[in-house]
CSV table of N, CA and C in Angstrom, one decimal:
chain,number,residue,atom,x,y,z
A,1,UNK,N,123.1,89.6,211.5
A,1,UNK,CA,123.0,89.1,210.2
A,1,UNK,C,122.9,87.5,210.3
A,2,UNK,N,122.0,86.9,209.6
A,2,UNK,CA,121.8,85.5,209.6
A,2,UNK,C,122.7,84.9,208.5
A,3,UNK,N,123.3,83.7,208.9
A,3,UNK,CA,124.1,83.0,207.9
A,3,UNK,C,123.3,82.5,206.7
A,4,UNK,N,123.9,82.4,205.6
A,4,UNK,CA,123.2,81.9,204.4
A,4,UNK,C,123.0,80.4,204.5
A,5,UNK,N,121.7,80.0,204.4
A,5,UNK,CA,121.4,78.5,204.6
A,5,UNK,C,122.0,77.7,203.4
A,6,UNK,N,122.3,78.2,202.3
A,6,UNK,CA,122.8,77.4,201.2
A,6,UNK,C,124.3,77.1,201.4
A,7,UNK,N,124.7,75.9,200.9
A,7,UNK,CA,126.1,75.6,201.1
A,7,UNK,C,127.0,76.5,200.3
A,8,UNK,N,128.1,76.9,200.9
A,8,UNK,CA,129.0,77.7,200.2
A,8,UNK,C,128.6,79.2,200.0
A,9,UNK,N,127.4,79.6,200.5
A,9,UNK,CA,126.9,80.9,200.4
A,9,UNK,C,126.6,81.4,199.0
A,10,UNK,N,126.3,80.5,198.2
A,10,UNK,CA,126.0,80.8,196.8
A,10,UNK,C,124.6,81.3,196.6
A,11,UNK,N,124.4,82.2,195.6
A,11,UNK,CA,123.1,82.7,195.3
A,11,UNK,C,122.6,82.0,194.1
A,12,UNK,N,121.3,81.5,194.2
A,12,UNK,CA,120.7,80.9,193.0
A,12,UNK,C,120.3,81.9,192.0
A,13,UNK,N,120.7,81.8,190.8
A,13,UNK,CA,120.4,82.7,189.8
A,13,UNK,C,119.8,82.0,188.6
A,14,UNK,N,118.7,82.6,188.2
A,14,UNK,CA,118.0,82.1,187.0
A,14,UNK,C,118.6,82.7,185.8
A,15,UNK,N,119.5,82.0,185.1
A,15,UNK,CA,120.3,82.5,184.0
A,15,UNK,C,119.4,83.0,182.9
A,16,UNK,N,118.3,82.3,182.6
A,16,UNK,CA,117.4,82.8,181.5
A,16,UNK,C,116.8,84.1,181.9
A,17,UNK,N,116.4,84.3,183.1
A,17,UNK,CA,115.8,85.6,183.6
A,17,UNK,C,116.9,86.7,183.5
A,18,UNK,N,118.1,86.4,183.9
A,18,UNK,CA,119.2,87.4,183.8
A,18,UNK,C,119.4,87.8,182.3
A,19,UNK,N,119.5,86.8,181.4
A,19,UNK,CA,119.7,87.0,180.0
A,19,UNK,C,118.6,87.9,179.4
A,20,UNK,N,117.3,87.5,179.8
A,20,UNK,CA,116.2,88.3,179.3
A,20,UNK,C,116.2,89.7,179.8
A,21,UNK,N,116.5,89.9,181.1
A,21,UNK,CA,116.5,91.3,181.7
A,21,UNK,C,117.7,92.1,181.1
A,22,UNK,N,118.8,91.5,180.8
A,22,UNK,CA,119.9,92.2,180.2
A,22,UNK,C,119.5,92.6,178.7
A,23,UNK,N,118.9,91.7,178.0
A,23,UNK,CA,118.4,92.1,176.7
A,23,UNK,C,117.3,93.2,176.7
A,24,UNK,N,116.5,93.1,177.7
A,24,UNK,CA,115.5,94.2,177.9
A,24,UNK,C,116.2,95.5,178.1
A,25,UNK,N,117.2,95.6,178.9
A,25,UNK,CA,118.0,96.8,179.1
A,25,UNK,C,118.6,97.3,177.8
A,26,UNK,N,119.3,96.4,177.1
A,26,UNK,CA,120.0,96.7,175.9
A,26,UNK,C,119.0,97.2,174.9
A,27,UNK,N,117.9,96.5,174.7
A,27,UNK,CA,116.9,96.9,173.7
A,27,UNK,C,116.2,98.2,174.1
A,28,UNK,N,116.1,98.5,175.4
A,28,UNK,CA,115.5,99.8,175.8
A,28,UNK,C,116.4,100.9,175.4
A,29,UNK,N,117.7,100.7,175.5
A,29,UNK,CA,118.7,101.8,175.1
A,29,UNK,C,118.6,101.9,173.6
A,30,UNK,N,118.6,100.8,172.9
A,30,UNK,CA,118.6,100.9,171.4
A,30,UNK,C,117.3,101.6,171.0
A,31,UNK,N,116.2,101.2,171.6
A,31,UNK,CA,114.9,101.9,171.2
A,31,UNK,C,114.9,103.4,171.5
A,32,UNK,N,115.5,103.8,172.6
A,32,UNK,CA,115.6,105.2,172.9
A,32,UNK,C,116.4,105.9,171.8
A,33,UNK,N,117.5,105.3,171.5
A,33,UNK,CA,118.4,105.9,170.4
A,33,UNK,C,117.7,105.9,169.1
A,34,UNK,N,117.0,104.9,168.8
A,34,UNK,CA,116.2,104.8,167.5
A,34,UNK,C,115.2,105.9,167.4
A,35,UNK,N,114.5,106.1,168.5
A,35,UNK,CA,113.5,107.2,168.5
A,35,UNK,C,114.1,108.6,168.4
A,36,UNK,N,115.2,108.8,169.0
A,36,UNK,CA,115.9,110.0,169.0
A,36,UNK,C,116.4,110.3,167.5
A,37,UNK,N,117.0,109.2,166.9
A,37,UNK,CA,117.4,109.4,165.5
A,37,UNK,C,116.3,109.7,164.6
A,38,UNK,N,115.1,109.0,164.8
A,38,UNK,CA,114.0,109.3,164.0
A,38,UNK,C,113.5,110.7,164.1
A,39,UNK,N,113.5,111.2,165.3
A,39,UNK,CA,113.0,112.6,165.5
A,39,UNK,C,114.0,113.6,164.8
A,40,UNK,N,115.3,113.3,165.0
A,40,UNK,CA,116.3,114.2,164.3
A,40,UNK,C,116.2,114.1,162.8
A,41,UNK,N,116.0,112.9,162.3
A,41,UNK,CA,115.8,112.8,160.8
A,41,UNK,C,114.6,113.6,160.3
A,42,UNK,N,113.5,113.5,161.1
A,42,UNK,CA,112.3,114.3,160.7
A,42,UNK,C,112.6,115.8,160.7
A,43,UNK,N,113.3,116.2,161.7
A,43,UNK,CA,113.7,117.7,161.7
A,43,UNK,C,114.5,118.1,160.5
A,44,UNK,N,115.4,117.2,160.2
A,44,UNK,CA,116.3,117.5,159.0
A,44,UNK,C,115.5,117.5,157.7
A,45,UNK,N,114.5,116.6,157.6
A,45,UNK,CA,113.7,116.5,156.4
A,45,UNK,C,112.8,117.8,156.3
A,46,UNK,N,112.2,118.2,157.5
A,46,UNK,CA,111.4,119.4,157.5
A,46,UNK,C,112.1,120.6,157.2
A,47,UNK,N,113.4,120.7,157.6
A,47,UNK,CA,114.3,121.9,157.3
A,47,UNK,C,114.8,121.9,155.9
A,48,UNK,N,114.6,120.8,155.2
A,48,UNK,CA,115.1,120.7,153.8
A,48,UNK,C,116.6,120.5,153.7
A,49,UNK,N,117.2,120.0,154.7
A,49,UNK,CA,118.7,119.8,154.7
A,49,UNK,C,119.1,118.6,153.9
A,50,UNK,N,118.2,117.8,153.5
A,50,UNK,CA,118.6,116.5,152.8
A,50,UNK,C,118.1,116.5,151.4
A,51,UNK,N,118.8,115.8,150.5
A,51,UNK,CA,118.4,115.6,149.2
A,51,UNK,C,117.3,114.5,149.2
A,52,UNK,N,116.7,114.3,148.0
A,52,UNK,CA,115.6,113.3,147.9
A,52,UNK,C,116.2,111.9,148.2
A,53,UNK,N,117.4,111.7,147.6
A,53,UNK,CA,118.1,110.4,147.8
A,53,UNK,C,118.4,110.1,149.3
A,54,UNK,N,118.9,111.2,150.0
A,54,UNK,CA,119.2,111.0,151.4
A,54,UNK,C,118.0,110.8,152.2
A,55,UNK,N,116.9,111.4,151.9
A,55,UNK,CA,115.6,111.2,152.6
A,55,UNK,C,115.2,109.7,152.4
A,56,UNK,N,115.3,109.2,151.1
A,56,UNK,CA,114.9,107.8,150.8
A,56,UNK,C,115.8,106.9,151.6
A,57,UNK,N,117.1,107.1,151.6
A,57,UNK,CA,118.1,106.2,152.3
A,57,UNK,C,117.8,106.2,153.8
A,58,UNK,N,117.5,107.4,154.4
A,58,UNK,CA,117.3,107.5,155.8
A,58,UNK,C,116.0,106.8,156.2
A,59,UNK,N,114.9,107.0,155.4
A,59,UNK,CA,113.7,106.3,155.6
A,59,UNK,C,113.8,104.8,155.6
A,60,UNK,N,114.6,104.3,154.6
A,60,UNK,CA,114.8,102.8,154.5
A,60,UNK,C,115.6,102.3,155.7
A,61,UNK,N,116.7,103.1,156.1
A,61,UNK,CA,117.5,102.6,157.2
A,61,UNK,C,116.7,102.6,158.5
A,62,UNK,N,115.8,103.6,158.7
A,62,UNK,CA,115.0,103.6,159.9
A,62,UNK,C,113.9,102.5,159.9
A,63,UNK,N,113.4,102.2,158.7
A,63,UNK,CA,112.5,101.1,158.6
A,63,UNK,C,113.1,99.8,159.0
A,64,UNK,N,114.3,99.6,158.5
A,64,UNK,CA,115.1,98.3,158.8
A,64,UNK,C,115.4,98.2,160.3
A,65,UNK,N,115.8,99.3,160.9
A,65,UNK,CA,116.1,99.3,162.3
A,65,UNK,C,114.8,99.0,163.1
A,66,UNK,N,113.7,99.6,162.7
A,66,UNK,CA,112.5,99.3,163.5
A,66,UNK,C,112.1,97.8,163.3
A,67,UNK,N,112.2,97.2,162.1
A,67,UNK,CA,112.0,95.8,161.9
A,67,UNK,C,112.9,94.9,162.7
A,68,UNK,N,114.2,95.3,162.8
A,68,UNK,CA,115.1,94.5,163.6
A,68,UNK,C,114.7,94.6,165.1
A,69,UNK,N,114.3,95.8,165.5
A,69,UNK,CA,113.8,95.9,166.9
A,69,UNK,C,112.6,95.0,167.2
A,70,UNK,N,111.7,95.0,166.2
A,70,UNK,CA,110.5,94.1,166.4
A,70,UNK,C,110.9,92.7,166.5
A,71,UNK,N,111.8,92.3,165.6
A,71,UNK,CA,112.3,90.9,165.6
A,71,UNK,C,112.9,90.5,166.9
A,72,UNK,N,113.8,91.4,167.4
A,72,UNK,CA,114.5,91.1,168.7
A,72,UNK,C,113.6,91.1,169.9
A,73,UNK,N,112.7,92.0,169.9
A,73,UNK,CA,111.7,92.0,171.1
A,73,UNK,C,110.9,90.7,171.0
A,74,UNK,N,110.5,90.3,169.9
A,74,UNK,CA,109.7,89.1,169.7
A,74,UNK,C,110.5,87.9,170.1
A,75,UNK,N,111.8,87.8,169.7
A,75,UNK,CA,112.7,86.7,170.0
A,75,UNK,C,112.9,86.5,171.5
A,76,UNK,N,112.9,87.6,172.3
A,76,UNK,CA,113.1,87.6,173.7
A,76,UNK,C,111.8,87.7,174.5
A,77,UNK,N,110.6,87.5,173.8
A,77,UNK,CA,109.3,87.6,174.5
A,77,UNK,C,109.0,88.9,175.1
A,78,UNK,N,109.5,90.0,174.5
A,78,UNK,CA,109.2,91.3,175.0
A,78,UNK,C,108.3,92.1,174.1
A,79,UNK,N,107.6,93.1,174.6
A,79,UNK,CA,106.8,94.0,173.8
A,79,UNK,C,107.5,95.4,173.9
A,80,UNK,N,107.0,96.2,173.0
A,80,UNK,CA,107.5,97.6,173.1
A,80,UNK,C,107.2,98.2,174.5
A,81,UNK,N,106.1,97.9,175.0
A,81,UNK,CA,105.7,98.4,176.3
A,81,UNK,C,106.7,97.9,177.4
A,82,UNK,N,107.2,96.7,177.3
A,82,UNK,CA,108.2,96.2,178.2
A,82,UNK,C,109.5,97.1,178.3
A,83,UNK,N,109.8,97.7,177.1
A,83,UNK,CA,111.0,98.5,177.0
A,83,UNK,C,110.9,99.9,177.6
A,84,UNK,N,109.6,100.3,177.9
A,84,UNK,CA,109.4,101.6,178.4
A,84,UNK,C,109.5,101.7,179.9
A,85,UNK,N,110.7,102.0,180.4
A,85,UNK,CA,110.9,102.1,181.8
A,85,UNK,C,110.1,103.3,182.4
A,86,UNK,N,109.6,103.0,183.6
A,86,UNK,CA,108.8,104.0,184.3
A,86,UNK,C,109.8,104.8,185.2
A,87,UNK,N,109.9,106.1,185.0
A,87,UNK,CA,110.8,106.9,185.8
A,87,UNK,C,110.2,107.7,186.9
A,88,UNK,N,109.2,107.1,187.5
A,88,UNK,CA,108.6,107.7,188.7
A,88,UNK,C,107.9,109.0,188.3
A,89,UNK,N,108.2,110.1,189.1
A,89,UNK,CA,107.5,111.3,188.8
A,89,UNK,C,107.8,111.9,187.4
A,90,UNK,N,108.9,111.5,186.8
A,90,UNK,CA,109.2,111.9,185.4
A,90,UNK,C,108.4,111.3,184.4
A,91,UNK,N,107.7,110.2,184.7
A,91,UNK,CA,106.9,109.5,183.7
A,91,UNK,C,107.7,108.4,183.0
A,92,UNK,N,107.2,108.0,181.9
A,92,UNK,CA,107.8,106.9,181.1
A,92,UNK,C,109.1,107.4,180.4
A,93,UNK,N,110.0,106.6,180.1
A,93,UNK,CA,111.2,106.9,179.4
A,93,UNK,C,110.9,107.2,177.9
A,94,UNK,N,110.1,106.4,177.3
A,94,UNK,CA,109.8,106.5,175.9
A,94,UNK,C,108.4,107.0,175.7
A,95,UNK,N,108.1,107.8,174.6
A,95,UNK,CA,106.8,108.2,174.4
A,95,UNK,C,105.9,106.9,174.2
A,96,UNK,N,104.6,107.0,174.6
A,96,UNK,CA,103.8,105.9,174.7
A,96,UNK,C,103.2,105.5,173.3
A,97,UNK,N,103.4,106.3,172.3
A,97,UNK,CA,102.8,106.1,171.0
A,97,UNK,C,103.2,104.8,170.3
A,98,UNK,N,104.3,104.3,170.7
A,98,UNK,CA,104.8,103.0,170.0
A,98,UNK,C,104.7,101.9,171.0
A,99,UNK,N,103.6,101.1,171.0
A,99,UNK,CA,103.4,100.0,172.0
A,99,UNK,C,103.1,98.7,171.3
């Protein structure tokens, strides 16, 4: 093992890159949950489990959540495609229809 050439053995960290990568991870998880909630909501609407008011409220809430996700990804210089982790042989984490 070679000794670390930097004084004190410290590692240089790009704080902005760490912050961006952390937000990318958090936003990926939120986007996954958002899409799962959207699919569940569609199932419930199709099954007729919800009143017209509940359908309206659910649609509004999902629309606001999608807008918030768009704002946050833009704020951190990310795209929807950036949030779609590639899982090797399993393929992408998120469906590709939202990019």
